[in-house]
């Protein structure tokens, strides 16, 4: 069904630019692309998530409590974590493989390059300008491929 949906949308002028996101040329979500590339982003409102300078925060989900906390504390942060190099690499790998831009090959650990070579040999990925990009067939396996390369 995934590949059928992808083909149907493509036949109507929509390009996949992330595993579950399609748009006509020039209409991709800039916000989402920044998220997938690992750029800082600010989330506002209940349950919103932000990542700024390696610090990821999540606001409480309850709207009334959110408003009360913002009034009294100036924020409604319920959770916070600092992302280390390993966490950032894993996130960039997992999210980047889901996009039509793929990932820089140097995100794949040297000890795992043979796995990338296998993806290329099996037609699940291509290498373009030192970027590993999943093919149509590979995109259906994006999450398991990311787990394998992690």
mmCIF file of C-alpha atoms in Angstrom:
data_model
loop_
_atom_site.group_PDB
_atom_site.id
_atom_site.type_symbol
_atom_site.label_atom_id
_atom_site.label_comp_id
_atom_site.label_asym_id
_atom_site.label_seq_id
_atom_site.Cartn_x
_atom_site.Cartn_y
_atom_site.Cartn_z
ATOM 1 C CA UNK A 1 0.000 0.000 0.000
ATOM 2 C CA UNK A 2 2.901 2.333 0.791
ATOM 3 C CA UNK A 3 4.384 1.972 -2.694
ATOM 4 C CA UNK A 4 0.944 2.171 -4.328
ATOM 5 C CA UNK A 5 0.241 5.462 -2.525
ATOM 6 C CA UNK A 6 3.681 6.758 -3.522
ATOM 7 C CA UNK A 7 3.100 5.866 -7.184
ATOM 8 C CA UNK A 8 -0.429 7.300 -7.225
ATOM 9 C CA UNK A 9 0.711 10.604 -5.732
ATOM 10 C CA UNK A 10 3.655 10.761 -8.160
ATOM 11 C CA UNK A 11 1.258 10.219 -11.082
ATOM 12 C CA UNK A 12 -0.604 13.329 -9.911
ATOM 13 C CA UNK A 13 2.492 15.528 -9.663
ATOM 14 C CA UNK A 14 3.360 15.036 -5.994
ATOM 15 C CA UNK A 15 6.962 14.240 -5.133
ATOM 16 C CA UNK A 16 7.973 12.350 -2.004
ATOM 17 C CA UNK A 17 10.440 14.473 -0.070
ATOM 18 C CA UNK A 18 10.185 12.429 3.123
ATOM 19 C CA UNK A 19 8.858 8.919 3.695
ATOM 20 C CA UNK A 20 5.351 10.135 4.526
ATOM 21 C CA UNK A 21 5.351 13.644 3.031
ATOM 22 C CA UNK A 22 4.571 14.603 -0.546
ATOM 23 C CA UNK A 23 4.261 17.945 -2.266
ATOM 24 C CA UNK A 24 4.270 19.520 -5.654
ATOM 25 C CA UNK A 25 7.611 21.063 -6.623
ATOM 26 C CA UNK A 26 8.329 24.198 -4.602
ATOM 27 C CA UNK A 27 5.727 23.461 -1.923
ATOM 28 C CA UNK A 28 7.704 21.372 0.568
ATOM 29 C CA UNK A 29 7.285 22.162 4.259
ATOM 30 C CA UNK A 30 10.255 24.314 5.248
ATOM 31 C CA UNK A 31 9.591 23.687 8.955
ATOM 32 C CA UNK A 32 9.640 19.920 8.521
ATOM 33 C CA UNK A 33 12.760 20.011 6.361
ATOM 34 C CA UNK A 34 14.612 21.879 9.114
ATOM 35 C CA UNK A 35 13.547 19.251 11.624
ATOM 36 C CA UNK A 36 14.758 16.394 9.404
ATOM 37 C CA UNK A 37 18.086 18.150 8.821
ATOM 38 C CA UNK A 38 18.727 18.579 12.538
ATOM 39 C CA UNK A 39 18.275 22.347 12.614
ATOM 40 C CA UNK A 40 17.096 24.125 15.760
ATOM 41 C CA UNK A 41 13.342 24.595 16.024
ATOM 42 C CA UNK A 42 10.933 26.171 18.479
ATOM 43 C CA UNK A 43 7.649 24.518 19.359
ATOM 44 C CA UNK A 44 4.949 26.602 21.028
ATOM 45 C CA UNK A 45 1.872 25.406 22.889
ATOM 46 C CA UNK A 46 0.801 22.353 24.849
ATOM 47 C CA UNK A 47 2.804 19.198 24.023
ATOM 48 C CA UNK A 48 5.119 21.197 21.751
ATOM 49 C CA UNK A 49 8.720 20.039 21.416
ATOM 50 C CA UNK A 50 11.696 22.330 20.815
ATOM 51 C CA UNK A 51 15.355 21.639 20.158
ATOM 52 C CA UNK A 52 17.714 24.569 20.520
ATOM 53 C CA UNK A 53 21.496 24.255 20.844
ATOM 54 C CA UNK A 54 21.288 20.520 21.619
ATOM 55 C CA UNK A 55 18.681 20.952 24.349
ATOM 56 C CA UNK A 56 15.354 19.261 23.651
ATOM 57 C CA UNK A 57 12.351 20.326 25.695
ATOM 58 C CA UNK A 58 8.733 19.240 25.727
ATOM 59 C CA UNK A 59 5.839 21.243 27.110
ATOM 60 C CA UNK A 60 3.113 19.742 29.244
ATOM 61 C CA UNK A 61 0.113 18.506 27.239
ATOM 62 C CA UNK A 62 -2.718 19.961 29.332
ATOM 63 C CA UNK A 63 -3.829 23.358 27.978
ATOM 64 C CA UNK A 64 -5.087 24.791 31.290
ATOM 65 C CA UNK A 65 -1.899 23.751 33.098
ATOM 66 C CA UNK A 66 0.179 25.015 30.188
ATOM 67 C CA UNK A 67 -1.395 28.479 30.461
ATOM 68 C CA UNK A 68 -1.046 28.543 34.249
ATOM 69 C CA UNK A 69 2.627 27.558 34.079
ATOM 70 C CA UNK A 70 3.428 30.126 31.391
ATOM 71 C CA UNK A 71 1.756 32.838 33.502
ATOM 72 C CA UNK A 72 3.571 31.842 36.684
ATOM 73 C CA UNK A 73 6.942 30.538 35.428
ATOM 74 C CA UNK A 74 7.273 31.989 31.938
ATOM 75 C CA UNK A 75 7.414 28.494 30.410
ATOM 76 C CA UNK A 76 5.595 25.154 30.552
ATOM 77 C CA UNK A 77 8.497 22.752 30.137
ATOM 78 C CA UNK A 78 7.714 19.266 31.407
ATOM 79 C CA UNK A 79 10.798 17.450 30.080
ATOM 80 C CA UNK A 80 14.299 18.476 29.064
ATOM 81 C CA UNK A 81 17.343 16.591 27.804
ATOM 82 C CA UNK A 82 20.710 17.492 26.380
ATOM 83 C CA UNK A 83 21.559 15.626 23.188
ATOM 84 C CA UNK A 84 25.117 14.321 23.034
ATOM 85 C CA UNK A 85 27.071 13.633 19.829
ATOM 86 C CA UNK A 86 25.887 10.011 19.661
ATOM 87 C CA UNK A 87 22.210 10.967 20.041
ATOM 88 C CA UNK A 88 22.504 13.703 17.412
ATOM 89 C CA UNK A 89 24.205 11.335 14.960
ATOM 90 C CA UNK A 90 21.548 8.676 15.462
ATOM 91 C CA UNK A 91 18.759 11.198 14.978
ATOM 92 C CA UNK A 92 20.348 12.690 11.851
ATOM 93 C CA UNK A 93 20.810 9.213 10.417
ATOM 94 C CA UNK A 94 17.268 8.021 11.177
ATOM 95 C CA UNK A 95 15.522 11.197 10.048
ATOM 96 C CA UNK A 96 17.807 11.911 7.103
ATOM 97 C CA UNK A 97 17.312 8.480 5.561
ATOM 98 C CA UNK A 98 13.586 9.208 5.450
ATOM 99 C CA UNK A 99 14.162 12.204 3.152
ATOM 100 C CA UNK A 100 14.818 12.514 -0.553
ATOM 101 C CA UNK A 101 18.117 14.242 0.363
ATOM 102 C CA UNK A 102 19.399 11.181 2.210
ATOM 103 C CA UNK A 103 22.364 11.438 4.556
ATOM 104 C CA UNK A 104 26.019 12.340 4.193
ATOM 105 C CA UNK A 105 27.900 9.060 3.912
ATOM 106 C CA UNK A 106 30.148 10.123 6.786
ATOM 107 C CA UNK A 107 27.194 9.652 9.177
ATOM 108 C CA UNK A 108 27.640 5.920 8.633
ATOM 109 C CA UNK A 109 30.320 4.673 10.994
ATOM 110 C CA UNK A 110 33.409 3.375 9.163
ATOM 111 C CA UNK A 111 32.795 -0.044 10.735
ATOM 112 C CA UNK A 112 29.307 -0.084 9.153
ATOM 113 C CA UNK A 113 30.270 1.026 5.623
ATOM 114 C CA UNK A 114 29.897 -2.570 4.427
ATOM 115 C CA UNK A 115 26.191 -2.283 5.317
ATOM 116 C CA UNK A 116 25.901 0.812 3.132
ATOM 117 C CA UNK A 117 27.668 -1.085 0.344
ATOM 118 C CA UNK A 118 25.100 -3.884 0.692
ATOM 119 C CA UNK A 119 22.249 -1.354 0.367
ATOM 120 C CA UNK A 120 23.837 -0.030 -2.817
ATOM 121 C CA UNK A 121 24.368 -3.518 -4.243
ATOM 122 C CA UNK A 122 20.770 -4.537 -3.466
ATOM 123 C CA UNK A 123 19.335 -1.424 -5.110
ATOM 124 C CA UNK A 124 17.927 -0.087 -1.850
ATOM 125 C CA UNK A 125 20.096 3.037 -1.977
ATOM 126 C CA UNK A 126 22.175 5.128 -4.343
ATOM 127 C CA UNK A 127 25.229 7.259 -3.668
ATOM 128 C CA UNK A 128 24.989 10.786 -5.046
ATOM 129 C CA UNK A 129 27.549 13.485 -4.175
ATOM 130 C CA UNK A 130 28.691 11.468 -1.123
ATOM 131 C CA UNK A 131 25.100 11.196 0.109
ATOM 132 C CA UNK A 132 23.376 7.879 0.736
ATOM 133 C CA UNK A 133 19.828 8.191 -0.628
ATOM 134 C CA UNK A 134 17.248 5.444 -0.369
ATOM 135 C CA UNK A 135 15.588 4.312 -3.580
ATOM 136 C CA UNK A 136 11.858 3.739 -4.027
ATOM 137 C CA UNK A 137 12.281 0.194 -2.718
ATOM 138 C CA UNK A 138 14.578 1.324 0.097
ATOM 139 C CA UNK A 139 12.198 4.042 1.263
ATOM 140 C CA UNK A 140 9.670 1.382 2.238
ATOM 141 C CA UNK A 141 12.324 0.004 4.614
ATOM 142 C CA UNK A 142 13.667 3.331 5.910
ATOM 143 C CA UNK A 143 13.218 2.629 9.605
ATOM 144 C CA UNK A 144 14.761 -0.837 9.541
ATOM 145 C CA UNK A 145 17.639 0.406 7.381
ATOM 146 C CA UNK A 146 18.270 3.223 9.844
ATOM 147 C CA UNK A 147 18.239 0.747 12.735
ATOM 148 C CA UNK A 148 20.727 -1.433 10.871
ATOM 149 C CA UNK A 149 23.093 1.494 10.236
ATOM 150 C CA UNK A 150 22.774 2.856 13.782
#
